Amino acid sequence: MTKEVIDLRSALELLESIPGQMVHTDVEVDPSAELAGVYRYVGAGGTVARPTKTGPAMTFENVKGHPGAKVVIGLLASRKRVGYLLNSKPEKLGFMMRDAVKNAIAPVVVDKAKAQCQEVVHLATDEGFDIRKLIPAPTNTPEDAGPYVTLGMCYASDVETGESDVTIHRLCLQSKDEISMFFTPGARHLGAFREKAEALGKPLPISISIGVDPAIEIASCFEPPTTPLGFNELSIAGAIRGKAVELAPCVTIDENCIANAEYVIEGELLVGARVREDQNSNTGKAMPEFPGYTGP
């Protein structure tokens, strides 16, 4: 591919140039259950016997309650599409990932002037602030605990060593200024950072970058022992692209974020704070898992 992918926008431009890889709709869609339901038929052919069909990625350009915002879904839903986005043959993706780990390129911090993600800033202290109105997070099924961000790049650092890493966690919007973050039992990278900070009685600053280069989304899924604790997985994305991922200092916390993200949420993981994900909906469920079931 001749088109260089450096962020989400250039990734979408690349897919636009390839027949059958991207579709759009400007018909208003409700982010609560309807959006995911529409894409279920566009992207996977509906409820069919496996293997499901492989459809295009889709951009919803008219999301109810979120004027001016867009939601992209299905970006990484096929190995072939990931191959296009990472400039690799689909059957060679695993080899490319292996090589990227061996040839990691550490991220760099750039001046705030280059932080495209900070062109518009909303503060929790602003009158009328409500994260639920700012982020068009879908509620995928009527049983979901609430609206979820499912591809937020969560970035934090070890409070003692300063080592940083990025991982994906499911994030449920709970109130105007509160998000719950699910940690799988067992110390993953950010889980270890959180446990250490909490043991010291310290909140953990964290940035959540949404809408980034797909190489970052793929790289963030690595786990020990391939990438041991202290290994910043943004360096894998750097190796995939052949240049360092650019970070920028956050506005309100002592942490960095991905400089060209479409959205960045800044906050802290509070000491001892635990909530039920479904505290607002009382569905007794979380959200659908990738095999298709919905668990408690």
XYZ file of C-alpha atoms in Angstrom:
296
model
C 0.000 0.000 0.000
C 1.254 3.467 -0.851
C -0.948 5.234 1.684
C 0.935 5.730 4.955
C -1.110 5.064 8.072
C -0.117 7.255 11.014
C -3.415 7.694 12.882
C -7.087 6.738 12.738
C -7.934 9.230 9.999
C -5.254 7.985 7.619
C -6.315 4.403 8.423
C -9.868 5.218 7.375
C -8.629 6.954 4.221
C -6.723 3.805 3.302
C -9.792 1.607 3.774
C -11.857 4.053 1.703
C -9.507 3.399 -1.207
C -10.019 -0.387 -1.074
C -13.326 -1.719 -2.465
C -15.543 -3.434 0.081
C -13.635 -2.354 3.189
C -15.613 0.680 4.421
C -19.207 1.887 4.327
C -20.922 4.939 5.792
C -24.395 5.887 6.915
C -25.789 9.318 7.718
C -29.101 7.887 8.913
C -29.598 8.696 12.590
C -28.821 5.717 14.805
C -29.427 5.258 18.518
C -26.176 4.303 20.304
C -28.243 2.235 22.744
C -28.545 -1.262 21.183
C -29.442 -0.046 17.676
C -25.945 0.891 16.435
C -24.407 -2.493 17.221
C -27.510 -4.232 15.902
C -27.203 -2.535 12.528
C -23.546 -3.451 12.228
C -24.282 -7.039 13.198
C -25.946 -7.428 9.822
C -23.548 -5.262 7.819
C -20.347 -6.668 9.270
C -21.211 -10.290 10.003
C -24.316 -11.060 7.986
C -26.582 -11.149 11.029
C -27.176 -14.190 13.184
C -25.950 -17.020 10.992
C -24.259 -20.366 11.406
C -20.509 -20.062 11.812
C -18.368 -19.079 10.143
C -20.039 -15.692 10.050
C -19.648 -13.524 6.987
C -16.923 -10.909 6.782
C -18.290 -7.474 5.976
C -16.797 -3.986 5.819
C -15.964 -1.605 8.617
C -18.660 1.016 9.093
C -18.829 4.673 10.085
C -21.993 6.003 11.717
C -22.041 9.735 11.013
C -25.309 10.654 12.733
C -25.362 9.327 16.298
C -28.445 10.260 18.309
C -27.614 12.622 21.161
C -24.090 13.293 19.882
C -24.169 15.944 17.143
C -20.910 16.151 15.221
C -19.540 12.888 16.612
C -18.930 9.694 14.639
C -18.573 6.046 15.633
C -16.411 3.616 13.650
C -17.014 -0.097 14.174
C -15.446 -3.248 12.741
C -12.075 -1.676 12.010
C -10.156 -4.798 13.096
C -12.903 -7.330 12.390
C -11.063 -9.269 9.671
C -7.502 -10.509 9.328
C -7.476 -9.281 5.733
C -8.415 -5.754 6.828
C -5.788 -5.768 9.570
C -3.296 -6.801 6.905
C -4.184 -3.727 4.866
C -3.888 -1.483 7.932
C -0.520 -2.897 9.000
C 0.846 -3.208 5.440
C 1.259 -6.963 5.714
C -0.107 -10.067 4.045
C -2.747 -11.568 6.371
C -0.868 -14.857 6.699
C 2.310 -12.997 7.689
C 0.845 -10.902 10.516
C 2.106 -13.221 13.254
C 5.643 -13.112 11.881
C 5.502 -9.317 11.655
C 4.382 -9.101 15.293
C 7.231 -11.347 16.388
C 9.742 -9.187 14.567
C 8.217 -6.002 15.984
C 8.774 -7.210 19.550
C 12.426 -7.921 18.710
C 12.928 -4.510 17.078
C 10.925 -2.304 19.421
C 11.091 1.489 19.008
C 10.346 3.369 22.232
C 7.691 6.102 22.171
C 8.720 9.749 22.393
C 7.108 12.690 24.178
C 6.469 15.713 21.979
C 5.658 19.290 22.856
C 2.052 20.065 23.745
C 1.881 22.248 20.647
C 1.874 19.029 18.582
C -0.897 17.423 20.633
C -3.753 17.290 18.140
C -5.836 15.550 20.800
C -5.859 18.788 22.839
C -7.272 21.096 20.161
C -10.560 21.080 22.103
C -10.476 20.690 25.901
C -13.372 20.026 28.293
C -12.759 20.136 32.054
C -14.794 18.278 34.665
C -15.131 21.630 36.441
C -16.888 23.198 33.424
C -20.545 24.026 33.951
C -22.723 21.239 32.564
C -19.813 18.834 32.042
C -21.005 15.269 31.356
C -18.664 12.651 29.906
C -21.697 10.642 28.738
C -22.669 13.499 26.417
C -19.137 14.065 25.128
C -18.266 10.443 24.282
C -20.643 8.595 21.888
C -20.094 5.275 23.648
C -22.569 2.606 22.507
C -24.646 0.348 24.721
C -24.352 -2.738 22.535
C -27.298 -4.797 23.813
C -30.282 -4.100 26.084
C -28.539 -6.250 28.715
C -25.311 -4.218 28.779
C -24.458 -2.643 32.111
C -24.258 0.702 30.335
C -22.461 2.581 27.554
C -18.972 1.164 26.998
C -15.715 2.360 25.507
C -14.195 -0.887 24.223
C -11.065 0.352 22.397
C -9.714 2.933 24.818
C -5.917 2.820 25.050
C -5.333 2.973 28.807
C -1.888 4.423 29.585
C -0.337 4.580 33.055
C 2.998 4.265 34.834
C 4.553 2.381 37.739
C 4.522 4.805 40.690
C 7.957 3.605 41.808
C 9.943 2.834 38.661
C 8.246 5.217 36.229
C 7.900 2.420 33.662
C 4.826 2.913 31.484
C 2.548 0.730 29.406
C -0.688 0.693 27.439
C -3.503 -1.871 27.652
C -7.157 -2.211 26.714
C -9.796 -2.484 29.444
C -13.550 -2.273 29.171
C -14.707 1.130 30.384
C -18.297 1.795 31.408
C -19.520 5.380 31.641
C -21.161 5.579 35.060
C -21.936 9.241 35.756
C -21.071 12.704 34.503
C -17.486 12.337 35.753
C -17.014 8.674 36.679
C -15.970 5.680 34.568
C -15.562 2.132 35.843
C -12.598 0.127 34.567
C -12.615 -3.679 34.589
C -9.457 -5.541 35.565
C -9.184 -9.222 34.726
C -8.002 -11.073 37.851
C -4.243 -11.559 37.722
C -1.740 -8.767 37.385
C -1.606 -7.591 33.794
C 0.559 -4.574 33.066
C -1.777 -1.815 34.295
C -3.181 -4.179 36.887
C 0.263 -4.420 38.463
C 0.615 -0.627 38.398
C -2.795 -0.217 40.033
C -2.083 -2.757 42.754
C 1.225 -1.127 43.627
C -0.251 2.377 43.741
C -3.180 1.246 45.875
C -0.855 -0.526 48.316
C 0.932 2.807 48.741
C -2.378 4.637 49.196
C -1.919 6.600 45.982
C -4.406 7.167 43.147
C -3.053 6.091 39.751
C -3.112 8.768 37.016
C -4.315 7.308 33.745
C -5.042 8.585 30.240
C -7.487 6.878 27.885
C -6.797 7.559 24.210
C -9.645 6.730 21.826
C -9.396 6.694 18.042
C -5.745 5.921 17.330
C -3.507 4.214 14.776
C -4.674 0.571 14.567
C -1.056 -0.537 15.073
C -1.328 0.795 18.628
C -4.562 -1.116 19.244
C -2.936 -4.354 18.072
C 0.310 -3.790 19.993
C -1.508 -3.048 23.234
C -2.859 -6.615 23.313
C 0.531 -8.243 23.961
C 0.983 -9.892 27.360
C 3.732 -11.535 29.448
C 5.865 -13.496 28.860
C 6.207 -12.056 25.344
C 6.201 -8.560 26.801
C 7.142 -8.749 30.505
C 6.132 -6.153 33.075
C 8.021 -2.957 32.321
C 7.873 -3.478 28.537
C 6.031 -0.543 26.977
C 3.916 -2.056 24.206
C 3.748 1.255 22.374
C 7.272 0.341 21.292
C 5.798 -2.568 19.291
C 3.561 -0.136 17.429
C 6.661 1.958 16.807
C 8.402 -1.036 15.263
C 5.381 -1.838 13.083
C 5.402 1.690 11.673
C 9.163 2.131 11.685
C 8.988 5.259 13.829
C 8.223 6.133 17.431
C 4.671 6.637 18.670
C 4.286 10.262 19.738
C 2.985 10.987 23.231
C 2.034 14.331 24.719
C 1.825 15.523 28.347
C -1.729 15.430 29.682
C -3.545 18.644 30.620
C -4.717 17.793 34.146
C -2.669 14.805 35.383
C 0.979 13.792 35.572
C 0.850 11.297 32.710
C 1.136 11.158 28.931
C -1.419 10.395 26.235
C -1.303 9.517 22.536
C -0.759 12.847 20.812
C -2.897 12.287 17.704
C -5.816 10.462 19.334
C -9.331 11.611 18.453
C -10.366 11.696 22.132
C -8.388 11.581 25.369
C -9.944 11.106 28.783
C -7.747 12.037 31.752
C -8.403 10.811 35.276
C -7.270 8.750 38.228
C -7.941 5.227 39.464
C -9.096 5.927 42.999
C -7.772 4.036 46.007
C -10.238 1.465 47.291
C -13.037 2.536 44.936
C -15.124 -0.358 43.645
C -18.508 -0.210 41.898
C -20.906 -2.599 40.189
C -20.741 -2.027 36.459
C -24.544 -2.268 36.311
C -25.177 0.127 39.201
C -27.320 2.308 36.893
C -29.012 -0.327 34.723
C -29.346 -3.208 37.223
C -29.306 -5.714 34.359
C -27.096 -8.169 36.242
C -24.955 -8.423 33.109
C -21.765 -6.782 31.876
C -21.412 -6.842 28.072
C -21.172 -9.527 25.375
C -17.899 -11.445 25.208
C -16.265 -12.250 21.878
C -17.726 -15.802 21.586
C -21.192 -14.239 21.634
C -22.435 -14.938 25.160
C -23.400 -12.383 27.787
C -22.244 -13.257 31.295
C -22.991 -11.884 34.765
